Amino acid sequence: MPQPVTEGRGPVRYGPSPPGPASGLPVPPALADVLAAASAVDRPEPPGGGPRLLEAGCGYWRRRGMRAAPEDVAAAPGAPVLLSAVIAAHDGDLLLPRPCPAWWAPQARLLGRPAYHVPVPAECGGVPDPYALLETVRRVRGEGGRPGLLLISVADDPTGTVAPPELVREACEAAVAEGLHVVSDETWRDTLHDPHATVLVSPSEMCPHDTTVLADLSGSLAPSAWPAAIARFPSGPRGAEWRSRALDRLTALGAQLAAPVAAAAAYALGEPEPVAERAAASAALHGRVAAAAHRTVLAAGALARPPQAGRCLYADLAPLRGQLAARGVTDAMELEEYLGEGLGFPAPGGHRFGDELGALRVRLDTAPLLGRPPDPGGRALTAADPLHRPEVAEALDRLAAVFHELHRTPANGAGR
């Protein structure tokens, strides 16, 4: 997988794969058929989505215990533009967990909004420590800022973790008490590696009038190459006003879904059997590969929270700082370059996710570990033991070799 080209670009950097790790799997045939059947339609969806798509979005949220009517839902061609519209619908500065998805902060910068990072607790990412959140709000206000929005992800990219319900409740109640609106990115909520062992609770279940929920369909339901995302605004007059403002921005940007993509998105949101079975199989496959990668990282002496959802894990190589320094690696940018060269695929450093540059953290995506074209991940998806598929085993062996070589490098040894 080639590294992204950055020459001649401005200061905004999204990282190798916005808005999150790709699936590494073939397009589901049922979805391809729906998109092909709508390919002759020559007009886009209206800004915010047409009736069929909005009703499908309502059904999606209702099946997850959230009441929704079409007037509460909006759709857009991808999560970044939809998040931008949601942010623009509210006043105030943004508070983000550290680390957070690489594509969040650029939306604030493009809107000219200050964004402040708040540390996450030790057990998970995606949701800030409640006490650190309150202290950050106090500090920002003391410096003349106006905190107005808290962005969180209960099933998190980049850490691959799921926030415990009690932490979600404490953080959201603290935010709402301070007058902040909560935006919950739930793109990865349907990618739990073990749905029976992990409890995921949405902030909208706790603070329904103060939470907007956003989901990119590329998380589990649709290919990342077909950008489509939906948002659920709170019901009632305030939610209607926020949605109206968001639709104004989508209209001004010309952010409309292509009709074939909208048809495929509506079909996927209905979660028919082919889509639901594929989503469950994909989550289980990525969970198996993420667990194997996690074991490799820990065996090399690095740190990482156990991945619970999504297609990545977040490794902290601070215990190997001496070995890395011996190879000329002293910060996240150099770590990204070093691991990307050794692994043969991008390994974005923690600086892309709001972490300190000096922290030796990196996101390791599972999709590149499923094999290479022409059939990336296709055979692994149906294999009885995907870790023993030759293409997966080879990729995991390469990961292990890179980390093992680093582990056995003397801390004061020669550089590479």
GROMACS .gro file of C-alpha atoms in nm:
model
  416
    1MET     CA    1   0.000   0.000   0.000
    2PRO     CA    2   0.164   0.329  -0.105
    3GLN     CA    3   0.222   0.611   0.138
    4PRO     CA    4   0.003   0.920   0.085
    5VAL     CA    5   0.141   1.198  -0.132
    6THR     CA    6   0.168   1.520   0.067
    7GLU     CA    7   0.380   1.747  -0.155
    8GLY     CA    8   0.215   2.077  -0.235
    9ARG     CA    9  -0.066   2.042   0.017
   10GLY     CA   10  -0.171   2.281   0.290
   11PRO     CA   11  -0.133   2.228   0.665
   12VAL     CA   12  -0.435   1.997   0.701
   13ARG     CA   13  -0.331   1.632   0.734
   14TYR     CA   14  -0.580   1.351   0.768
   15GLY     CA   15  -0.347   1.053   0.776
   16PRO     CA   16  -0.329   0.754   0.543
   17SER     CA   17  -0.693   0.643   0.548
   18PRO     CA   18  -0.964   0.895   0.640
   19PRO     CA   19  -1.200   0.867   0.815
   20GLY     CA   20  -1.083   0.528   0.950
   21PRO     CA   21  -0.929   0.196   0.862
   22ALA     CA   22  -1.070   0.029   0.549
   23SER     CA   23  -1.215  -0.322   0.570
   24GLY     CA   24  -0.962  -0.488   0.342
   25LEU     CA   25  -1.250  -0.704   0.210
   26PRO     CA   26  -1.423  -0.732  -0.128
   27VAL     CA   27  -1.744  -0.536  -0.191
   28PRO     CA   28  -2.046  -0.749  -0.087
   29PRO     CA   29  -2.221  -0.873  -0.404
   30ALA     CA   30  -2.569  -0.776  -0.279
   31LEU     CA   31  -2.461  -0.415  -0.229
   32ALA     CA   32  -2.289  -0.406  -0.567
   33ASP     CA   33  -2.610  -0.524  -0.732
   34VAL     CA   34  -2.816  -0.250  -0.565
   35LEU     CA   35  -2.568   0.019  -0.667
   36ALA     CA   36  -2.556  -0.109  -1.024
   37ALA     CA   37  -2.935  -0.113  -1.049
   38ALA     CA   38  -2.944   0.258  -0.956
   39SER     CA   39  -2.655   0.360  -1.181
   40ALA     CA   40  -2.885   0.509  -1.447
   41VAL     CA   41  -3.027   0.771  -1.209
   42ASP     CA   42  -2.872   1.103  -1.316
   43ARG     CA   43  -2.970   1.326  -1.024
   44PRO     CA   44  -2.826   1.333  -0.671
   45GLU     CA   45  -3.013   1.305  -0.344
   46PRO     CA   46  -3.133   1.635  -0.192
   47PRO     CA   47  -2.902   1.781   0.074
   48GLY     CA   48  -2.948   1.574   0.389
   49GLY     CA   49  -3.084   1.273   0.201
   50GLY     CA   50  -3.409   1.167   0.037
   51PRO     CA   51  -3.713   1.007   0.204
   52ARG     CA   52  -3.610   0.645   0.148
   53LEU     CA   53  -3.263   0.699   0.289
   54LEU     CA   54  -3.390   0.894   0.590
   55GLU     CA   55  -3.648   0.629   0.673
   56ALA     CA   56  -3.378   0.362   0.649
   57GLY     CA   57  -3.167   0.570   0.889
   58CYS     CA   58  -3.460   0.586   1.132
   59GLY     CA   59  -3.493   0.209   1.125
   60TYR     CA   60  -3.122   0.171   1.190
   61TRP     CA   61  -3.139   0.388   1.501
   62ARG     CA   62  -3.465   0.233   1.626
   63ARG     CA   63  -3.314  -0.114   1.618
   64ARG     CA   64  -3.048   0.022   1.854
   65GLY     CA   65  -3.301   0.156   2.101
   66MET     CA   66  -3.304   0.519   1.984
   67ARG     CA   67  -3.625   0.686   1.878
   68ALA     CA   68  -3.592   0.865   1.546
   69ALA     CA   69  -3.819   1.024   1.286
   70PRO     CA   70  -3.710   1.134   0.937
   71GLU     CA   71  -3.704   1.495   1.053
   72ASP     CA   72  -3.437   1.397   1.310
   73VAL     CA   73  -3.199   1.236   1.059
   74ALA     CA   74  -2.959   1.373   0.798
   75ALA     CA   75  -2.725   1.202   0.553
   76ALA     CA   76  -2.415   1.321   0.369
   77PRO     CA   77  -2.143   1.187   0.140
   78GLY     CA   78  -1.906   1.081   0.417
   79ALA     CA   79  -1.846   1.145   0.785
   80PRO     CA   80  -1.605   1.442   0.753
   81VAL     CA   81  -1.850   1.667   0.569
   82LEU     CA   82  -2.134   1.561   0.798
   83LEU     CA   83  -1.929   1.630   1.110
   84SER     CA   84  -1.836   1.968   0.968
   85ALA     CA   85  -2.206   2.048   0.926
   86VAL     CA   86  -2.285   1.930   1.280
   87ILE     CA   87  -2.006   2.143   1.427
   88ALA     CA   88  -2.120   2.445   1.226
   89ALA     CA   89  -2.471   2.404   1.368
   90HIS     CA   90  -2.341   2.476   1.719
   91ASP     CA   91  -2.153   2.761   1.881
   92GLY     CA   92  -1.841   2.724   2.089
   93ASP     CA   93  -1.503   2.556   2.101
   94LEU     CA   94  -1.449   2.182   2.070
   95LEU     CA   95  -1.319   1.938   2.328
   96LEU     CA   96  -1.174   1.613   2.195
   97PRO     CA   97  -1.031   1.306   2.366
   98ARG     CA   98  -0.661   1.242   2.326
   99PRO     CA   99  -0.608   1.044   2.109
  100CYS     CA  100  -0.901   1.085   1.870
  101PRO     CA  101  -0.979   1.004   1.505
  102ALA     CA  102  -0.741   1.181   1.269
  103TRP     CA  103  -1.021   1.348   1.072
  104TRP     CA  104  -1.194   1.524   1.364
  105ALA     CA  105  -0.959   1.814   1.437
  106PRO     CA  106  -0.928   1.928   1.072
  107GLN     CA  107  -1.302   1.997   1.061
  108ALA     CA  108  -1.263   2.236   1.355
  109ARG     CA  109  -0.961   2.404   1.196
  110LEU     CA  110  -1.141   2.452   0.863
  111LEU     CA  111  -1.427   2.619   1.052
  112GLY     CA  112  -1.185   2.835   1.251
  113ARG     CA  113  -1.288   2.674   1.581
  114PRO     CA  114  -1.039   2.614   1.862
  115ALA     CA  115  -1.010   2.248   1.964
  116TYR     CA  116  -0.871   2.126   2.296
  117HIS     CA  117  -0.762   1.770   2.371
  118VAL     CA  118  -0.852   1.601   2.699
  119PRO     CA  119  -0.665   1.287   2.821
  120VAL     CA  120  -0.848   0.955   2.820
  121PRO     CA  121  -0.835   0.714   3.117
  122ALA     CA  122  -0.603   0.415   3.127
  123GLU     CA  123  -0.864   0.152   3.045
  124CYS     CA  124  -0.995   0.286   2.712
  125GLY     CA  125  -0.989   0.558   2.450
  126GLY     CA  126  -1.263   0.760   2.285
  127VAL     CA  127  -1.407   0.921   2.601
  128PRO     CA  128  -1.214   1.170   2.816
  129ASP     CA  129  -1.151   1.127   3.184
  130PRO     CA  130  -1.442   1.315   3.350
  131TYR     CA  131  -1.222   1.501   3.600
  132ALA     CA  132  -0.976   1.601   3.329
  133LEU     CA  133  -1.273   1.719   3.121
  134LEU     CA  134  -1.401   1.946   3.398
  135GLU     CA  135  -1.052   2.084   3.457
  136THR     CA  136  -1.007   2.153   3.086
  137VAL     CA  137  -1.343   2.333   3.068
  138ARG     CA  138  -1.244   2.545   3.366
  139ARG     CA  139  -0.903   2.626   3.216
  140VAL     CA  140  -1.041   2.711   2.870
  141ARG     CA  141  -1.301   2.943   3.017
  142GLY     CA  142  -1.038   3.103   3.236
  143GLU     CA  143  -0.837   3.180   2.922
  144GLY     CA  144  -1.138   3.339   2.751
  145GLY     CA  145  -1.253   3.036   2.551
  146ARG     CA  146  -1.611   2.916   2.503
  147PRO     CA  147  -1.638   2.537   2.530
  148GLY     CA  148  -1.949   2.427   2.343
  149LEU     CA  149  -1.904   2.077   2.202
  150LEU     CA  150  -1.762   1.748   2.326
  151LEU     CA  151  -1.678   1.487   2.062
  152ILE     CA  152  -1.649   1.126   2.176
  153SER     CA  153  -1.643   0.777   2.024
  154VAL     CA  154  -1.771   0.499   2.250
  155ALA     CA  155  -1.627   0.240   2.008
  156ASP     CA  156  -1.303   0.410   1.928
  157ASP     CA  157  -1.066   0.468   1.643
  158PRO     CA  158  -0.768   0.479   1.692
  159THR     CA  159  -0.751   0.269   2.010
  160GLY     CA  160  -0.994  -0.007   1.910
  161THR     CA  161  -1.150  -0.001   2.258
  162VAL     CA  162  -1.505   0.036   2.392
  163ALA     CA  163  -1.570   0.280   2.676
  164PRO     CA  164  -1.744   0.130   2.983
  165PRO     CA  165  -2.103   0.257   3.031
  166GLU     CA  166  -2.020   0.415   3.369
  167LEU     CA  167  -1.740   0.621   3.213
  168VAL     CA  168  -1.965   0.733   2.927
  169ARG     CA  169  -2.231   0.840   3.178
  170GLU     CA  170  -1.989   1.032   3.400
  171ALA     CA  171  -1.823   1.212   3.109
  172CYS     CA  172  -2.149   1.303   2.936
  173GLU     CA  173  -2.322   1.418   3.254
  174ALA     CA  174  -2.019   1.635   3.335
  175ALA     CA  175  -2.026   1.781   2.983
  176VAL     CA  176  -2.399   1.854   2.984
  177ALA     CA  177  -2.378   2.009   3.332
  178GLU     CA  178  -2.120   2.250   3.190
  179GLY     CA  179  -2.346   2.341   2.898
  180LEU     CA  180  -2.168   2.131   2.632
  181HIS     CA  181  -2.346   1.945   2.354
  182VAL     CA  182  -2.221   1.588   2.299
  183VAL     CA  183  -2.145   1.457   1.950
  184SER     CA  184  -2.109   1.079   1.958
  185ASP     CA  185  -1.928   0.918   1.664
  186GLU     CA  186  -2.069   0.563   1.660
  187THR     CA  187  -1.917   0.453   1.331
  188TRP     CA  188  -1.763   0.143   1.489
  189ARG     CA  189  -2.045   0.040   1.725
  190ASP     CA  190  -2.140  -0.257   1.506
  191THR     CA  191  -1.786  -0.394   1.483
  192LEU     CA  192  -1.757  -0.545   1.833
  193HIS     CA  193  -1.517  -0.839   1.821
  194ASP     CA  194  -1.716  -1.025   2.087
  195PRO     CA  195  -2.068  -0.876   2.114
  196HIS     CA  196  -2.150  -1.102   2.410
  197ALA     CA  197  -1.852  -0.985   2.618
  198THR     CA  198  -1.860  -0.611   2.549
  199VAL     CA  199  -2.133  -0.369   2.657
  200LEU     CA  200  -2.171  -0.061   2.440
  201VAL     CA  201  -2.398   0.222   2.552
  202SER     CA  202  -2.464   0.534   2.348
  203PRO     CA  203  -2.462   0.878   2.514
  204SER     CA  204  -2.800   0.936   2.347
  205GLU     CA  205  -2.946   0.677   2.585
  206MET     CA  206  -2.827   0.883   2.882
  207CYS     CA  207  -2.854   1.240   2.756
  208PRO     CA  208  -3.108   1.216   2.469
  209HIS     CA  209  -3.175   1.589   2.443
  210ASP     CA  210  -2.809   1.688   2.442
  211THR     CA  211  -2.652   1.431   2.207
  212THR     CA  212  -2.614   1.414   1.831
  213VAL     CA  213  -2.511   1.071   1.702
  214LEU     CA  214  -2.307   1.027   1.385
  215ALA     CA  215  -2.215   0.708   1.199
  216ASP     CA  216  -2.013   0.647   0.886
  217LEU     CA  217  -2.145   0.346   0.698
  218SER     CA  218  -1.791   0.238   0.611
  219GLY     CA  219  -1.759   0.121   0.971
  220SER     CA  220  -1.950  -0.200   0.909
  221LEU     CA  221  -2.221  -0.171   0.646
  222ALA     CA  222  -2.071  -0.034   0.324
  223PRO     CA  223  -1.737  -0.002   0.143
  224SER     CA  224  -1.524   0.298   0.235
  225ALA     CA  225  -1.502   0.389  -0.135
  226TRP     CA  226  -1.876   0.470  -0.132
  227PRO     CA  227  -1.887   0.763   0.114
  228ALA     CA  228  -2.210   0.779   0.310
  229ALA     CA  229  -2.282   0.883   0.667
  230ILE     CA  230  -2.590   0.954   0.877
  231ALA     CA  231  -2.657   1.168   1.182
  232ARG     CA  232  -2.940   1.155   1.436
  233PHE     CA  233  -3.026   1.486   1.600
  234PRO     CA  234  -3.222   1.516   1.926
  235SER     CA  235  -3.597   1.529   1.879
  236GLY     CA  236  -3.775   1.852   1.964
  237PRO     CA  237  -3.735   2.219   1.875
  238ARG     CA  238  -3.366   2.250   1.962
  239GLY     CA  239  -3.273   1.942   1.762
  240ALA     CA  240  -3.478   2.066   1.468
  241GLU     CA  241  -3.289   2.396   1.474
  242TRP     CA  242  -2.950   2.220   1.485
  243ARG     CA  243  -3.050   1.993   1.198
  244SER     CA  244  -3.174   2.291   0.995
  245ARG     CA  245  -2.841   2.468   1.042
  246ALA     CA  246  -2.652   2.152   0.943
  247LEU     CA  247  -2.865   2.118   0.628
  248ASP     CA  248  -2.788   2.480   0.540
  249ARG     CA  249  -2.417   2.398   0.544
  250LEU     CA  250  -2.459   2.078   0.345
  251THR     CA  251  -2.660   2.274   0.088
  252ALA     CA  252  -2.397   2.549   0.064
  253LEU     CA  253  -2.124   2.288   0.017
  254GLY     CA  254  -2.320   2.095  -0.243
  255ALA     CA  255  -2.271   1.790  -0.022
  256GLN     CA  256  -2.521   1.554  -0.184
  257LEU     CA  257  -2.510   1.177  -0.207
  258ALA     CA  258  -2.496   1.028  -0.555
  259ALA     CA  259  -2.818   0.836  -0.625
  260PRO     CA  260  -2.650   0.494  -0.668
  261VAL     CA  261  -2.458   0.534  -0.340
  262ALA     CA  262  -2.776   0.651  -0.164
  263ALA     CA  263  -2.961   0.344  -0.288
  264ALA     CA  264  -2.686   0.115  -0.161
  265ALA     CA  265  -2.674   0.305   0.170
  266ALA     CA  266  -3.050   0.272   0.221
  267TYR     CA  267  -3.030  -0.100   0.147
  268ALA     CA  268  -2.739  -0.145   0.387
  269LEU     CA  269  -2.911   0.053   0.664
  270GLY     CA  270  -3.204  -0.187   0.639
  271GLU     CA  271  -2.959  -0.460   0.744
  272PRO     CA  272  -3.100  -0.743   0.531
  273GLU     CA  273  -2.953  -1.086   0.591
  274PRO     CA  274  -2.663  -1.059   0.342
  275VAL     CA  275  -2.550  -0.729   0.495
  276ALA     CA  276  -2.596  -0.836   0.858
  277GLU     CA  277  -2.414  -1.166   0.808
  278ARG     CA  278  -2.129  -0.997   0.625
  279ALA     CA  279  -2.093  -0.731   0.896
  280ALA     CA  280  -2.079  -0.994   1.171
  281ALA     CA  281  -1.828  -1.209   0.981
  282SER     CA  282  -1.610  -0.906   0.906
  283ALA     CA  283  -1.609  -0.794   1.271
  284ALA     CA  284  -1.516  -1.144   1.388
  285LEU     CA  285  -1.235  -1.171   1.130
  286HIS     CA  286  -1.085  -0.835   1.222
  287GLY     CA  287  -1.117  -0.928   1.587
  288ARG     CA  288  -0.916  -1.247   1.537
  289VAL     CA  289  -0.643  -1.062   1.347
  290ALA     CA  290  -0.637  -0.772   1.596
  291ALA     CA  291  -0.598  -1.016   1.886
  292ALA     CA  292  -0.305  -1.186   1.710
  293ALA     CA  293  -0.140  -0.849   1.643
  294HIS     CA  294  -0.198  -0.751   2.006
  295ARG     CA  295  -0.018  -1.064   2.125
  296THR     CA  296   0.275  -0.982   1.897
  297VAL     CA  297   0.300  -0.626   2.028
  298LEU     CA  298   0.296  -0.737   2.391
  299ALA     CA  299   0.551  -1.014   2.327
  300ALA     CA  300   0.791  -0.753   2.192
  301GLY     CA  301   0.769  -0.554   2.515
  302ALA     CA  302   0.542  -0.276   2.387
  303LEU     CA  303   0.205  -0.177   2.537
  304ALA     CA  304  -0.146  -0.178   2.391
  305ARG     CA  305  -0.499  -0.189   2.523
  306PRO     CA  306  -0.678  -0.510   2.421
  307PRO     CA  307  -0.872  -0.430   2.101
  308GLN     CA  308  -1.249  -0.475   2.137
  309ALA     CA  309  -1.393  -0.320   1.820
  310GLY     CA  310  -1.301  -0.184   1.481
  311ARG     CA  311  -1.001  -0.263   1.267
  312CYS     CA  312  -0.701  -0.139   1.460
  313LEU     CA  313  -0.505  -0.136   1.781
  314TYR     CA  314  -0.302   0.144   1.931
  315ALA     CA  315   0.048   0.048   2.038
  316ASP     CA  316   0.272   0.239   2.278
  317LEU     CA  317   0.639   0.164   2.215
  318ALA     CA  318   0.766   0.376   2.505
  319PRO     CA  319   0.919   0.067   2.677
  320LEU     CA  320   1.131   0.023   2.362
  321ARG     CA  321   1.246   0.384   2.346
  322GLY     CA  322   1.612   0.287   2.388
  323GLN     CA  323   1.599   0.029   2.110
  324LEU     CA  324   1.418   0.275   1.883
  325ALA     CA  325   1.668   0.552   1.958
  326ALA     CA  326   1.947   0.314   1.857
  327ARG     CA  327   1.775   0.299   1.518
  328GLY     CA  328   1.732   0.675   1.490
  329VAL     CA  329   1.366   0.677   1.598
  330THR     CA  330   1.288   0.935   1.864
  331ASP     CA  331   0.931   1.055   1.797
  332ALA     CA  332   0.600   0.949   1.641
  333MET     CA  333   0.683   1.080   1.295
  334GLU     CA  334   1.004   0.879   1.281
  335LEU     CA  335   0.825   0.576   1.426
  336GLU     CA  336   0.560   0.599   1.154
  337GLU     CA  337   0.829   0.605   0.886
  338TYR     CA  338   1.030   0.323   1.044
  339LEU     CA  339   0.737   0.084   1.092
  340GLY     CA  340   0.580   0.171   0.757
  341GLU     CA  341   0.906   0.083   0.582
  342GLY     CA  342   0.943  -0.243   0.771
  343LEU     CA  343   0.582  -0.356   0.747
  344GLY     CA  344   0.518  -0.250   0.389
  345PHE     CA  345   0.198  -0.061   0.474
  346PRO     CA  346   0.116   0.269   0.652
  347ALA     CA  347   0.140   0.269   1.032
  348PRO     CA  348   0.022   0.621   1.126
  349GLY     CA  349   0.191   0.771   1.428
  350GLY     CA  350   0.008   0.901   1.731
  351HIS     CA  351   0.073   1.263   1.632
  352ARG     CA  352  -0.196   1.219   1.365
  353PHE     CA  353  -0.451   1.147   1.638
  354GLY     CA  354  -0.374   1.438   1.867
  355ASP     CA  355  -0.110   1.263   2.076
  356GLU     CA  356   0.216   1.431   2.171
  357LEU     CA  357   0.483   1.410   1.900
  358GLY     CA  358   0.735   1.276   2.149
  359ALA     CA  359   0.510   0.985   2.249
  360LEU     CA  360   0.607   0.666   2.065
  361ARG     CA  361   0.255   0.558   1.976
  362VAL     CA  362   0.121   0.415   1.652
  363ARG     CA  363  -0.205   0.281   1.511
  364LEU     CA  364  -0.174  -0.063   1.355
  365ASP     CA  365  -0.459  -0.140   1.116
  366THR     CA  366  -0.577  -0.495   1.062
  367ALA     CA  367  -0.689  -0.463   0.698
  368PRO     CA  368  -0.333  -0.482   0.556
  369LEU     CA  369  -0.288  -0.807   0.753
  370LEU     CA  370  -0.563  -0.980   0.553
  371GLY     CA  371  -0.353  -1.015   0.237
  372ARG     CA  372  -0.303  -0.827  -0.088
  373PRO     CA  373  -0.502  -0.792  -0.413
  374PRO     CA  374  -0.653  -0.943  -0.622
  375ASP     CA  375  -0.857  -1.100  -0.339
  376PRO     CA  376  -0.765  -0.914  -0.019
  377GLY     CA  377  -0.936  -1.079   0.274
  378GLY     CA  378  -1.193  -1.264   0.065
  379ARG     CA  379  -1.068  -1.614   0.140
  380ALA     CA  380  -0.992  -1.528   0.504
  381LEU     CA  381  -1.354  -1.417   0.553
  382THR     CA  382  -1.487  -1.767   0.494
  383ALA     CA  383  -1.193  -1.968   0.631
  384ALA     CA  384  -1.247  -2.192   0.934
  385ASP     CA  385  -0.921  -2.059   1.080
  386PRO     CA  386  -0.832  -1.732   0.904
  387LEU     CA  387  -0.503  -1.694   1.094
  388HIS     CA  388  -0.373  -1.999   0.909
  389ARG     CA  389  -0.457  -1.866   0.566
  390PRO     CA  390  -0.119  -1.825   0.388
  391GLU     CA  391  -0.168  -1.456   0.310
  392VAL     CA  392  -0.276  -1.373   0.668
  393ALA     CA  393  -0.007  -1.587   0.829
  394GLU     CA  394   0.258  -1.423   0.609
  395ALA     CA  395   0.143  -1.073   0.706
  396LEU     CA  396   0.134  -1.159   1.076
  397ASP     CA  397   0.478  -1.319   1.051
  398ARG     CA  398   0.613  -0.998   0.900
  399LEU     CA  399   0.460  -0.796   1.182
  400ALA     CA  400   0.617  -1.032   1.435
  401ALA     CA  401   0.956  -1.014   1.263
  402VAL     CA  402   0.961  -0.633   1.267
  403PHE     CA  403   0.870  -0.616   1.637
  404HIS     CA  404   1.098  -0.905   1.734
  405GLU     CA  405   1.394  -0.746   1.561
  406LEU     CA  406   1.324  -0.422   1.744
  407HIS     CA  407   1.282  -0.604   2.076
  408ARG     CA  408   1.621  -0.774   2.054
  409THR     CA  409   1.808  -0.459   1.948
  410PRO     CA  410   2.034  -0.343   2.233
  411ALA     CA  411   1.921  -0.010   2.369
  412ASN     CA  412   2.270   0.128   2.309
  413GLY     CA  413   2.330  -0.073   1.989
  414ALA     CA  414   2.414   0.046   1.644
  415GLY     CA  415   2.151   0.213   1.430
  416ARG     CA  416   1.981   0.039   1.144
   0.00000   0.00000   0.00000
